[in-house]
Short mmCIF file of C-alpha atoms in Angstrom, two decimals:
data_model
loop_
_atom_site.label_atom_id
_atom_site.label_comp_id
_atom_site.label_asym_id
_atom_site.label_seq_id
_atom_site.Cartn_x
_atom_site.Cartn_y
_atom_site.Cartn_z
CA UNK A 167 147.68 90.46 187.31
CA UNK A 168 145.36 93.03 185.69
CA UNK A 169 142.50 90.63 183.79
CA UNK A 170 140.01 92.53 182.39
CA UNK A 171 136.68 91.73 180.48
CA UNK A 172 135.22 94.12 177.74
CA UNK A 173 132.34 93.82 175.57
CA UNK A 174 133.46 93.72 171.78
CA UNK A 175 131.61 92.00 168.87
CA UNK A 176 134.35 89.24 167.45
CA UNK A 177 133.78 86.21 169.91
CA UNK A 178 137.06 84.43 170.60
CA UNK A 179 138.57 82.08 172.92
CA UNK A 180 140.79 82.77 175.68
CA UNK A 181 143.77 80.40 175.79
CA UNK A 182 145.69 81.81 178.64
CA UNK A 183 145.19 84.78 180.91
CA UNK A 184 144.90 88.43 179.11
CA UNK A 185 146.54 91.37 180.68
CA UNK A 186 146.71 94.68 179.74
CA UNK A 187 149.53 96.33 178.31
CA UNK A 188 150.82 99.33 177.07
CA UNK A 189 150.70 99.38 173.10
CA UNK A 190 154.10 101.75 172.58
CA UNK A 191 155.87 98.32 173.21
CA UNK A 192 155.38 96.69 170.38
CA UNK A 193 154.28 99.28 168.10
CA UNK A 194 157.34 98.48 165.58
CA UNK A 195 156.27 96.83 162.85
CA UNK A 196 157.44 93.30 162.82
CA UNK A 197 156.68 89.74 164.22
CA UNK A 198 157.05 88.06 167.32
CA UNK A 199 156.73 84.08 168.54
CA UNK A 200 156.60 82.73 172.21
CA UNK A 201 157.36 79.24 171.63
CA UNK A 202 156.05 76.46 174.52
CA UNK A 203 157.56 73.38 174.51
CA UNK A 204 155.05 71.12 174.42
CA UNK A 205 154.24 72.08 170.42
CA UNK A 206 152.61 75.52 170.60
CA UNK A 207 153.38 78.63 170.02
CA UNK A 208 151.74 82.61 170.37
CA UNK A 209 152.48 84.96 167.59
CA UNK A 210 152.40 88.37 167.49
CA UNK A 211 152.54 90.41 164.25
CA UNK A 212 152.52 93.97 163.78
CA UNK A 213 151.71 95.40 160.30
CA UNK A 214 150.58 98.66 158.48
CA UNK A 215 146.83 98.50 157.27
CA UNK A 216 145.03 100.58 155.11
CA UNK A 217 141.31 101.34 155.68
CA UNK A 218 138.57 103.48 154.16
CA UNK A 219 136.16 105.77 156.47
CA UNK A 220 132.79 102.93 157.55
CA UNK A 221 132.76 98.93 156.60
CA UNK A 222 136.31 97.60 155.45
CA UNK A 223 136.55 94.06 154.37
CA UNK A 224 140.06 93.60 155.24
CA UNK A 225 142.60 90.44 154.71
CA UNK A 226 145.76 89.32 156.72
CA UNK A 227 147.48 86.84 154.83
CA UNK A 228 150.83 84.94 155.94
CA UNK A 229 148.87 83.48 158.81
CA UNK A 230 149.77 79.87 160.16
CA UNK A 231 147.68 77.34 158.96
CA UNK A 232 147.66 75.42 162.61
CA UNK A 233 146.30 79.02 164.06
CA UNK A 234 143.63 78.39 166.39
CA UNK A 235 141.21 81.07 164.89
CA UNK A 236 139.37 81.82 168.27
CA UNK A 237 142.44 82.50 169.73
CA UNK A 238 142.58 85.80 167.89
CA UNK A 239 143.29 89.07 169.12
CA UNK A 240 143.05 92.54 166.78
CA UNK A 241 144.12 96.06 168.34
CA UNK A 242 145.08 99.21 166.62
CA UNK A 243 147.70 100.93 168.23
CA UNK A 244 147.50 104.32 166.40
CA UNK A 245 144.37 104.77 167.79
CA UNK A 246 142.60 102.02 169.74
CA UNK A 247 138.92 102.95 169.75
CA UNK A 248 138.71 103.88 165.85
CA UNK A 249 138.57 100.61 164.15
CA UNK A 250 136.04 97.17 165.51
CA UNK A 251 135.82 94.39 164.14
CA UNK A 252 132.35 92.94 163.39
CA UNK A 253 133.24 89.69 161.94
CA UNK A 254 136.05 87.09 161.60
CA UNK A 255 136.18 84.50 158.83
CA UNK A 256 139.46 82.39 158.51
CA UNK A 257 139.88 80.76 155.09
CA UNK A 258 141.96 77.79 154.70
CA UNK A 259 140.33 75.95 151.95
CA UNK A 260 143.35 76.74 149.76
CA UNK A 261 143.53 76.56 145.94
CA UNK A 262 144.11 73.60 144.48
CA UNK A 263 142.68 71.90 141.41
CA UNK A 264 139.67 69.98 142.80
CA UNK A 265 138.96 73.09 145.20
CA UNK A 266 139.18 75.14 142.14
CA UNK A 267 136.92 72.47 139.76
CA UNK A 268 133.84 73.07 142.83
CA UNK A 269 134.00 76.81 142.26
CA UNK A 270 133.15 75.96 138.55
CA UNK A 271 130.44 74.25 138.66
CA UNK A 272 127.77 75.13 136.54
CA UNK A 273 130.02 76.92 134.82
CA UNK A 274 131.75 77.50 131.18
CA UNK A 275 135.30 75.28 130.74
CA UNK A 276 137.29 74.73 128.22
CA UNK A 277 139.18 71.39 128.13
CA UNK A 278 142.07 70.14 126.18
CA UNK A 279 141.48 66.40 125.80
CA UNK A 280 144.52 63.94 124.62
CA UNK A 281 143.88 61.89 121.61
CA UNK A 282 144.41 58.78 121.05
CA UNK A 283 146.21 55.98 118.21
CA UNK A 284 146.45 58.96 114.90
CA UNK A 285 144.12 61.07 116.49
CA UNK A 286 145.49 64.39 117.75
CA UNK A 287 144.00 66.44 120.70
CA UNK A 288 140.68 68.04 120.87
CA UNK A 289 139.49 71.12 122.10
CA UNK A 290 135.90 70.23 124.23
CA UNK A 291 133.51 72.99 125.47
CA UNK A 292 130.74 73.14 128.12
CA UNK A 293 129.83 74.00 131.29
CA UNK A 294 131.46 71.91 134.02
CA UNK A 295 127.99 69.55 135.94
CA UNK A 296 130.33 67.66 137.94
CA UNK A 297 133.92 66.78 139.23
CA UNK A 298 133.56 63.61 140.84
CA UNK A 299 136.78 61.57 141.64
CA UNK A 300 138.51 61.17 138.61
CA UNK A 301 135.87 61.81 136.42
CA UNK A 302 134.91 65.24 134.69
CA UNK A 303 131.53 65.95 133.57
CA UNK A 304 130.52 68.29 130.97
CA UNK A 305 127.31 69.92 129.60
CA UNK A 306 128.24 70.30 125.98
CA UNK A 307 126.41 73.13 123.81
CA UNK A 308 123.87 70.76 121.90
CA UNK A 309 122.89 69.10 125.96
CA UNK A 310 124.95 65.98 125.66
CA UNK A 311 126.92 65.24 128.71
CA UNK A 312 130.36 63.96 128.30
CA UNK A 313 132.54 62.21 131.41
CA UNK A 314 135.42 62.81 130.98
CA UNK A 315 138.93 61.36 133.02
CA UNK A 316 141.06 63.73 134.27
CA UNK A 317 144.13 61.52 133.38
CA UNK A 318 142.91 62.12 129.63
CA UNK A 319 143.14 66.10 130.17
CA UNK A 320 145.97 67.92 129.12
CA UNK A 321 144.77 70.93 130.29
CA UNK A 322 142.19 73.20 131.27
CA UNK A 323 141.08 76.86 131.17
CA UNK A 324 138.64 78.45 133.25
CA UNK A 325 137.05 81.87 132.53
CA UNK A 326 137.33 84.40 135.51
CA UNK A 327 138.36 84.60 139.21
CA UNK A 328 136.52 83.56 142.19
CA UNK A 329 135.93 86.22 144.38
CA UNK A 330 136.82 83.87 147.11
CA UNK A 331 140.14 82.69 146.06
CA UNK A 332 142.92 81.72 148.62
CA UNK A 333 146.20 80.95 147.98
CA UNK A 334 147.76 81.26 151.73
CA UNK A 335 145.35 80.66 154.58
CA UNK A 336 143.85 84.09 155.41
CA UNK A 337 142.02 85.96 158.34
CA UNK A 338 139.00 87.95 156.68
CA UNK A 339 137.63 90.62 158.74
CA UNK A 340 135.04 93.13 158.34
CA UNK A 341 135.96 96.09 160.22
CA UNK A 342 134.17 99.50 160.70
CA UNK A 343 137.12 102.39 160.74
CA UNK A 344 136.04 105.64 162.28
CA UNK A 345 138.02 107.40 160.13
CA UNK A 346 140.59 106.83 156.68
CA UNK A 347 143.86 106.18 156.34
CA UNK A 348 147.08 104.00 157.47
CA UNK A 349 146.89 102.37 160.79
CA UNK A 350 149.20 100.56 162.28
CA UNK A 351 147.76 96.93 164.07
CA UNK A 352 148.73 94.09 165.94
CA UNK A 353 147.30 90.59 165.56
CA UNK A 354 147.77 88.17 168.50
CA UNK A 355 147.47 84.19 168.02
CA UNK A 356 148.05 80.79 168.94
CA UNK A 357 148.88 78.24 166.95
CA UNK A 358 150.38 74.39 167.29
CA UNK A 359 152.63 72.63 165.48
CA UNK A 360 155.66 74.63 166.53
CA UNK A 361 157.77 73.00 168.99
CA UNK A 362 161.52 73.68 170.86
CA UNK A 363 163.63 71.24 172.79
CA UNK A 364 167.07 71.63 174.38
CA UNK A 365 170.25 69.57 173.47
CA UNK A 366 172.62 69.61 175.13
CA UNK A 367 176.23 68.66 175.13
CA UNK A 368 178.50 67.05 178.37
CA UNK A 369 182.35 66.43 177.17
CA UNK A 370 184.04 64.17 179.58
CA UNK A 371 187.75 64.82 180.98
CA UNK A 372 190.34 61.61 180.62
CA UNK A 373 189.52 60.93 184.30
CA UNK A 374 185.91 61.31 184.38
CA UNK A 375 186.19 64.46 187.06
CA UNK A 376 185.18 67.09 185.13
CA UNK A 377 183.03 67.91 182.17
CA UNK A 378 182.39 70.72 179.36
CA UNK A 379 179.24 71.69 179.37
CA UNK A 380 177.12 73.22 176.47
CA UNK A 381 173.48 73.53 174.97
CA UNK A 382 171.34 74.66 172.18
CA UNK A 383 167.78 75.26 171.47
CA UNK A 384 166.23 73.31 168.60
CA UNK A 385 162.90 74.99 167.15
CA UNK A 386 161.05 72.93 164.69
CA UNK A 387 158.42 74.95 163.07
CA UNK A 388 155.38 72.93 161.42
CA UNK A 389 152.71 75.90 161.67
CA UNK A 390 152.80 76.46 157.99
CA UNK A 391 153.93 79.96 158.02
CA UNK A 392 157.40 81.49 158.24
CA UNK A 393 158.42 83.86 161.16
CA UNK A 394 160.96 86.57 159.35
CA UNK A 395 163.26 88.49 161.62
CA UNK A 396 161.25 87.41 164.28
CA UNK A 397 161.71 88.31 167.91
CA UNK A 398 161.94 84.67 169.47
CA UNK A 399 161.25 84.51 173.30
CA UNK A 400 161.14 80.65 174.85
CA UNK A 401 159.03 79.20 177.66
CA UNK A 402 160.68 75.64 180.07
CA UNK A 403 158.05 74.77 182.12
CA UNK A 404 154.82 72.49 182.92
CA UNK A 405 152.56 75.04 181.66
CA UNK A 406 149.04 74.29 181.83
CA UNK A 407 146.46 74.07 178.78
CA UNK A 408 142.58 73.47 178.97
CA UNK A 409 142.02 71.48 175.69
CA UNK A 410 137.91 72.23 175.32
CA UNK A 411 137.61 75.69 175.56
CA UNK A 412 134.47 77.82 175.25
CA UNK A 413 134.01 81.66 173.73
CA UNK A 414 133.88 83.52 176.20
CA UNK A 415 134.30 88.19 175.18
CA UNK A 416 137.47 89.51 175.95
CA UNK A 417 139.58 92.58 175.71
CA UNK A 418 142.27 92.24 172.63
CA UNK A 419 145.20 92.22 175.00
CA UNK A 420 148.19 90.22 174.64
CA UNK A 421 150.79 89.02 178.29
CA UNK A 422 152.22 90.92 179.90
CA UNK A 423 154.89 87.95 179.81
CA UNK A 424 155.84 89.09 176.28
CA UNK A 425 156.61 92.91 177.15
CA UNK A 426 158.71 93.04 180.10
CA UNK A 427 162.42 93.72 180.46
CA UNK A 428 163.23 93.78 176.80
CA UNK A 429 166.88 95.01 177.38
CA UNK A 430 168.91 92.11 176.79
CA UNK A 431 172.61 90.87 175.37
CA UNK A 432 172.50 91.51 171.11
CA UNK A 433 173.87 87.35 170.91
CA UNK A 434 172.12 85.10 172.77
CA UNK A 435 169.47 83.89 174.95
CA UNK A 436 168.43 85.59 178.50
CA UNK A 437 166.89 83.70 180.67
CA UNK A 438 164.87 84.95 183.84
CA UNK A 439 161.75 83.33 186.00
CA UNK A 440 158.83 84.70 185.14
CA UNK A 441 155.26 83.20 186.94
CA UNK A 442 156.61 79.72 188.18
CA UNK A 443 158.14 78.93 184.42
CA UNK A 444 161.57 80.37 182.72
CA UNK A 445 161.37 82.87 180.24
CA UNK A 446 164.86 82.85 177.29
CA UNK A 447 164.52 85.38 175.20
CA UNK A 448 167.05 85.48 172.03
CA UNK A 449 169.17 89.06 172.33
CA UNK A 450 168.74 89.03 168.28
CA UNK A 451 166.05 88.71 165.57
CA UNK A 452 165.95 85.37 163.37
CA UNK A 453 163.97 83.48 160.97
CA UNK A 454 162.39 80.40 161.43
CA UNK A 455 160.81 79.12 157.92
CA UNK A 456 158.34 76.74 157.41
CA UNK A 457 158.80 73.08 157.99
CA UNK A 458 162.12 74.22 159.30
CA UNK A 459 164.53 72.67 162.23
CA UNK A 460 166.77 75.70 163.31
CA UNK A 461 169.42 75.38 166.11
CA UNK A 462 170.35 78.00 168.27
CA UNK A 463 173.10 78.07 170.56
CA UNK A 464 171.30 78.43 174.30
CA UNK A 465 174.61 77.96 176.33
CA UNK A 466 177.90 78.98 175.84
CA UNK A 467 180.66 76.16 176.57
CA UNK A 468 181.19 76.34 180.46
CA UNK A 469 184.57 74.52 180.86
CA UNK A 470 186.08 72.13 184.03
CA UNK A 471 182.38 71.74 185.53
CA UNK A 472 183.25 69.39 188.49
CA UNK A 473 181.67 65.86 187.99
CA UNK A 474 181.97 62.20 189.07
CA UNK A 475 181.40 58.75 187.80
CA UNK A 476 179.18 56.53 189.95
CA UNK A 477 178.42 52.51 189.55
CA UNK A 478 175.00 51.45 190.58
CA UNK A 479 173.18 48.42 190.18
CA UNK A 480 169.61 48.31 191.30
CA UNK A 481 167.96 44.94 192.56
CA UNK A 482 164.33 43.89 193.57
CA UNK A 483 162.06 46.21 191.56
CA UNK A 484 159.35 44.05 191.16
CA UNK A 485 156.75 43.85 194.11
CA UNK A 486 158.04 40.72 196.12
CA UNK A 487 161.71 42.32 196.15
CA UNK A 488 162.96 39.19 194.53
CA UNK A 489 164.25 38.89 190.89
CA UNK A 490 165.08 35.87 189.23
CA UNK A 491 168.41 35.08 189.62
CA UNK A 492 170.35 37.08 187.01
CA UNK A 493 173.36 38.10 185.41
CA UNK A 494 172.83 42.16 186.36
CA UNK A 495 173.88 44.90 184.51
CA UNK A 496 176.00 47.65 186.28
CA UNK A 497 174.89 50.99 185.12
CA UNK A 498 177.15 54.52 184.39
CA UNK A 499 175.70 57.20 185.45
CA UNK A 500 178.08 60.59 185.66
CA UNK A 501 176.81 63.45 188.34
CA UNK A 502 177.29 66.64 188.54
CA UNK A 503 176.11 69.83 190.14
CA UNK A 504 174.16 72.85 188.88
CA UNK A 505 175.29 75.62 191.04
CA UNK A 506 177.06 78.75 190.57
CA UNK A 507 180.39 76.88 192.51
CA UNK A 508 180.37 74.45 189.53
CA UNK A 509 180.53 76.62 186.97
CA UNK A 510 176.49 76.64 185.90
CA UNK A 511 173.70 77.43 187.98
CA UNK A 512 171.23 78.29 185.57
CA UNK A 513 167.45 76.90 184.93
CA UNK A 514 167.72 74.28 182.39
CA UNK A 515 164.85 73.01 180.64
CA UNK A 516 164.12 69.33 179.76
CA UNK A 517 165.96 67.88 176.63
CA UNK A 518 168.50 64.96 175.70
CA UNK A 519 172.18 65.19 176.96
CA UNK A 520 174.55 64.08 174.95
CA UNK A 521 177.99 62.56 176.59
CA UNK A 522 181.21 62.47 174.65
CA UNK A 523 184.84 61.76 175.66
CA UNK A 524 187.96 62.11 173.87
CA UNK A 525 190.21 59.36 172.60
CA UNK A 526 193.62 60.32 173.83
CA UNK A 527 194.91 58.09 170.59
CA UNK A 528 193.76 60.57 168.39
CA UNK A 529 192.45 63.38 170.09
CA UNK A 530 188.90 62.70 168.39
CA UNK A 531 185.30 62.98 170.48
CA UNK A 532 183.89 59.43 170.79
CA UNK A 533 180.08 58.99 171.96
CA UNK A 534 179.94 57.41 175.43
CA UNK A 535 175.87 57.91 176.11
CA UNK A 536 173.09 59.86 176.81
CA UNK A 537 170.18 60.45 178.91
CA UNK A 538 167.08 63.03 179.36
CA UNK A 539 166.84 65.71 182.07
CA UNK A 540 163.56 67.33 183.26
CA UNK A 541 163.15 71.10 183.93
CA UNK A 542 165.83 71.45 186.57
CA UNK A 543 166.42 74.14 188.62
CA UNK A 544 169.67 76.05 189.78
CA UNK A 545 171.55 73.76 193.01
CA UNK A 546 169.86 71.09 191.91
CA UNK A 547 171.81 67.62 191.26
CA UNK A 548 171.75 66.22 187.83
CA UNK A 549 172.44 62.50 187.38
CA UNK A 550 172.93 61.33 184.06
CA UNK A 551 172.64 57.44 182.80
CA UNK A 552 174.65 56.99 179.96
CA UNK A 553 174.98 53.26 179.80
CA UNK A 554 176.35 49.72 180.89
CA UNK A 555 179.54 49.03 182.30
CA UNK A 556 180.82 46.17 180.31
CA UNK A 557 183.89 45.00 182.89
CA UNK A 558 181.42 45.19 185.90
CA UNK A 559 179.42 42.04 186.62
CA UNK A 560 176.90 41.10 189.07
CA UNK A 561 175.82 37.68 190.09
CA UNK A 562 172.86 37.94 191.50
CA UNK A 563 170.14 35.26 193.81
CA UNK A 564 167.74 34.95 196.37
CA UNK A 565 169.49 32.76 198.86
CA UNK A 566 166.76 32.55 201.52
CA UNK A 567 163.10 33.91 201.48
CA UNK A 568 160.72 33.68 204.82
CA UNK A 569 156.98 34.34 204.59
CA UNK A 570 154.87 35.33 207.63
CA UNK A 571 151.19 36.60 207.47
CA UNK A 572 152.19 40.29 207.10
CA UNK A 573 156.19 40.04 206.81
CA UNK A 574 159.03 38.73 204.74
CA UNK A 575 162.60 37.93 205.13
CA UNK A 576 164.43 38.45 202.40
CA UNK A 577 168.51 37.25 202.22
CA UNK A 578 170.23 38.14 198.73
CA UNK A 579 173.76 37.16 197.63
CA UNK A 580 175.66 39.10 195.08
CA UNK A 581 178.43 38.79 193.25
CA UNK A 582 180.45 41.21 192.09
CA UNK A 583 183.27 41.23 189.32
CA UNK A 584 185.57 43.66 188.74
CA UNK A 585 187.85 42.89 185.67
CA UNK A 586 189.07 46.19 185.19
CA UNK A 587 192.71 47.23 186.10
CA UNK A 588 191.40 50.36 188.58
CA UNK A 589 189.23 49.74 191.43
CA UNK A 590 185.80 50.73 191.59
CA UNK A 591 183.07 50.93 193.54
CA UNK A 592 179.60 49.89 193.14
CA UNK A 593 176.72 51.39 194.46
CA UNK A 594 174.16 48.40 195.48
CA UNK A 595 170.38 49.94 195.39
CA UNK A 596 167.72 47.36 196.92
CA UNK A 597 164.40 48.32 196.04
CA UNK A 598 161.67 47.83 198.64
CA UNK A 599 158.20 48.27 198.45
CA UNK A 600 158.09 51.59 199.90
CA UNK A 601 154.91 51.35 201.07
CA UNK A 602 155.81 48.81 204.09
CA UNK A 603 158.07 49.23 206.50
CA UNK A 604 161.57 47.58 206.31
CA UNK A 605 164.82 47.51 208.08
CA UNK A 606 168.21 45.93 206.99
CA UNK A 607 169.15 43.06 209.29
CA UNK A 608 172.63 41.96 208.56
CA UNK A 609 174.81 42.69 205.65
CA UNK A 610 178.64 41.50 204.91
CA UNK A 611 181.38 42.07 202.02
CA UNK A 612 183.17 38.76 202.26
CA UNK A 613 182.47 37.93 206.13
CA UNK A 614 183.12 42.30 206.83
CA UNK A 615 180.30 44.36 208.47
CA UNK A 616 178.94 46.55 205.91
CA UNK A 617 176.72 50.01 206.19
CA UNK A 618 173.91 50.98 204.43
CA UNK A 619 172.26 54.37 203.72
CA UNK A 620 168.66 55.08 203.13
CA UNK A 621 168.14 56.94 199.94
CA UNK A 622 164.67 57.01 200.07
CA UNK A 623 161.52 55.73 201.48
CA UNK A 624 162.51 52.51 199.18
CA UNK A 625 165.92 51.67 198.56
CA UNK A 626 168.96 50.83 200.78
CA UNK A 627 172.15 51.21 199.30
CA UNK A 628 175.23 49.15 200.00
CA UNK A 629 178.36 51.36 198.95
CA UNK A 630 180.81 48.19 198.05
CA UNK A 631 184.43 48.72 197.28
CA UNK A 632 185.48 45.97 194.67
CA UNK A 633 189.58 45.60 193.69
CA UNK A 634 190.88 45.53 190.44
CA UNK A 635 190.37 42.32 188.97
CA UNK A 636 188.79 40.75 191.60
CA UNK A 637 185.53 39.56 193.03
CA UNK A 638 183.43 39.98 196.14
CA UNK A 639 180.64 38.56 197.61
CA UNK A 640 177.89 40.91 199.16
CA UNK A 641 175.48 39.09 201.48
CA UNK A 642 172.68 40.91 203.13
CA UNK A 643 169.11 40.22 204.93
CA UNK A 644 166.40 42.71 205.24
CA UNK A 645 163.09 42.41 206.83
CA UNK A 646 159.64 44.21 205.45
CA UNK A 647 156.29 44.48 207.54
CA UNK A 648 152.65 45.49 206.42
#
């Protein structure tokens, strides 16, 4: 990375690392937004400005009104070195009527006041002391003061304009232009309160061995600006943000992240690692308004992605490795693969995924469960738990617990019901503290030797294979040291 410092007179803030960049990139006219997903966004807006030859006092409207001021970044790509900016003011105290009742104070008003019972309305002049609450308070011509309630005015007329009048939040620069004329300049800034999360969509074959897989980006844009035809590029990742930040003088750069490889498909996203995070970019401009939710389809359907359906009930999660005894609940969880082989292998960022199946009755989807992913990398496993099995039952008890000074003996008994027609298997997980050590002693499926594996540091799993309609009994002792 090229960072660079410079010396120019508008302090601002640095959110993220500034590299140079060459300017013929984004020199079309036009705006651009990097959306993070963790509700923050950088903008970048190109537009054609007029200046006169010395000081300009120059305003960019349209802004959002969660910008972070500091965090802007003013370069003129016709010609770099001919305009500076000497000051920055952002105005956000918007028009309203008690913004625009301060600006008249001490000032003439006219009021239209209702009347009341057979009186009709009134017209009252005077120069406006006070707005205070509810209350009005005028100066009348012969010194009398008059308070009067705003829920009493029908309406009323102010002479002139404030010079500082804003009816969109604004950035207000003065600038000093080398020269006259149109110049063409890009504004770079962050802002928050623009978010985007991944949905995503799993539809289930009839025997649970393969799914469809599909997903779409949901933006939700609270900045309090619109984004019109705007190039929309998306970052999945843990990025990091430093939430004091101090001015600090920097050169009016904008990431290199935003300028590379802009060749892309003219439908849909592109995805590709850049830094340690994933960069989609959308192959096609689109608007996101204000206090908008706007889906965009992020995968196309990938059909017959090979899956499976696994049982697992998890025991002993609290610290002595002995629950109450319980009726336990046998969880669904269905697995599948994200590699090339199955049919993905693509980086998929966090969001909800959404499982469906189809009724063979009637051909219709039917909602079977969902779960969250995180960030999850190509050949990685993904494991989703949709839900409860309802025909899978576990008895569950402590049948024998020995305490030494730094061990226990633990022996469980479990009972498990199967009164579905197919058989099953359930996938026993005992939790152990994983910071002792522990070994499995003995464990039995009615009187039969049984294996365990060792998932990790802290749970032994007992593959059992339980008939249709039937129930087994899984006994098993384990032993943990400190």
């Amino acid at each position: 990375m090229n960072i660079k410092k410079c010396n120019i007179s508008l302090m601002l803030t640095v959110c993220y690392a500034v590299l140079s960049f060459s300017s013929s990139l984004y020199s079309a006219p036009g705006v651009s937004v990097t959306v993070y997903n963790d509700n923050f966004g950088v903008v970048r807006e190109v537009r054609q400005l007029d200046f006169v030859s010395g000081i300009n006092t120059m305003k960019f409207t349209d802004v959002a009104s969660a910008i972070d001021p500091t965090s802007v970044s003013f370069k003129c790509l016709d010609a770099p070195d001919s305009i500076r900016i000497l000051e920055q003011n952002y105005e956000y105290d918007l028009v309203n009527t008690d913004s625009l009742l301060k600006r008249y104070i001490d000032k003439d008003v006219s009021l239209i006041v209702k009347g009341t019972g057979n009186t009709g309305s009134k017209l009252l002049r005077g120069k406006l002391s006070a707005s205070v609450g509810n209350d009005l308070i005028i100066e009348r011509s012969d010194g009398e003061l008059s308070i009067i309630s705003r829920n009493t005015v029908e309406s009323i007329s102010l002479e002139g304009k404030p010079d500082d009048l804003v009816t969109k939040p604004t950035l207000v620069w003065l600038a000093n232009a080398a020269q006259a004329g149109q110049k063409e300049c890009q504004v770079t800034y962050t802002t928050g309160a623009i978010n985007w999360k991944a949905d995503y969509t799993a539809i289930l074959n009839p025997d649970d061995t393969d799914l469809d897989f599909n997903g779409w980006v949901t933006i939700d844009n609270r900045s309090g600006t619109a984004y019109k035809d705007a190039k929309i590029k998306l970052i999945a990742g843990d990025v990091r943000r430093v939430q004091e930040q101090h001015p600090v003088m920097y050169k009016t750069a904008m990431p290199r992240a935003m300028v590379l490889n802009e060749a892309m498909d003219a439908g849909g996203f592109e995805e590709k690692s850049f830094m340690e995070y994933h960069m989609y970019t959308l192959g096609r401009p689109s608007t996101v308004s204000n206090n908008q939710t706007k889906q965009i389809e992020f995968i196309e359907p990938v059909k017959d992605v090979p899956s499976q359906k696994v049982f697992v009930y998890e025991t002993g999660r609290d610290y002595y490795w002995a629950d109450p005894d319980r009726k336990g609940k046998v969880q669904i969880k269905i697995q599948f693969e994200n590699k090339e082989e199955s049919k993905l292998g693509i980086a998929l960022p966090k969001g909800k995924v959404r499982t469906f199946k189809v009724d063979p009755a009637d051909g219709s989807l039917e909602f079977v469960g969902e779960d969250t992913i995180d960030h999850t990398a190509k050949k990685e496993k993904i494991s989703l738990y949709i839900g409860n099995a309802f025909d899978l039952v576990v008895d569950d008890k402590i049948a024998e617990q020995k305490n030494g000074k730094s061990w226990r003996t633990v022996t469980r008994e479990l009972k498990l019901k199967n009164t579905k027609s197919d058989d099953v298997v359930i996938n026993v997980d005992q939790k152990i503290n994983r910071y002792h050590n522990w070994e499995i002693d003995s464990a039995r499926v009615n009187g039969q030797e049984l294996d365990h594996e060792k998932t990790d540091a802290g749970t032994a799993r007992f593959a059992v294979k339980v008939p249709a309609d039937t129930e087994v009994v899984l006994v098993y002792k384990f032993t943990a040291s400190w």
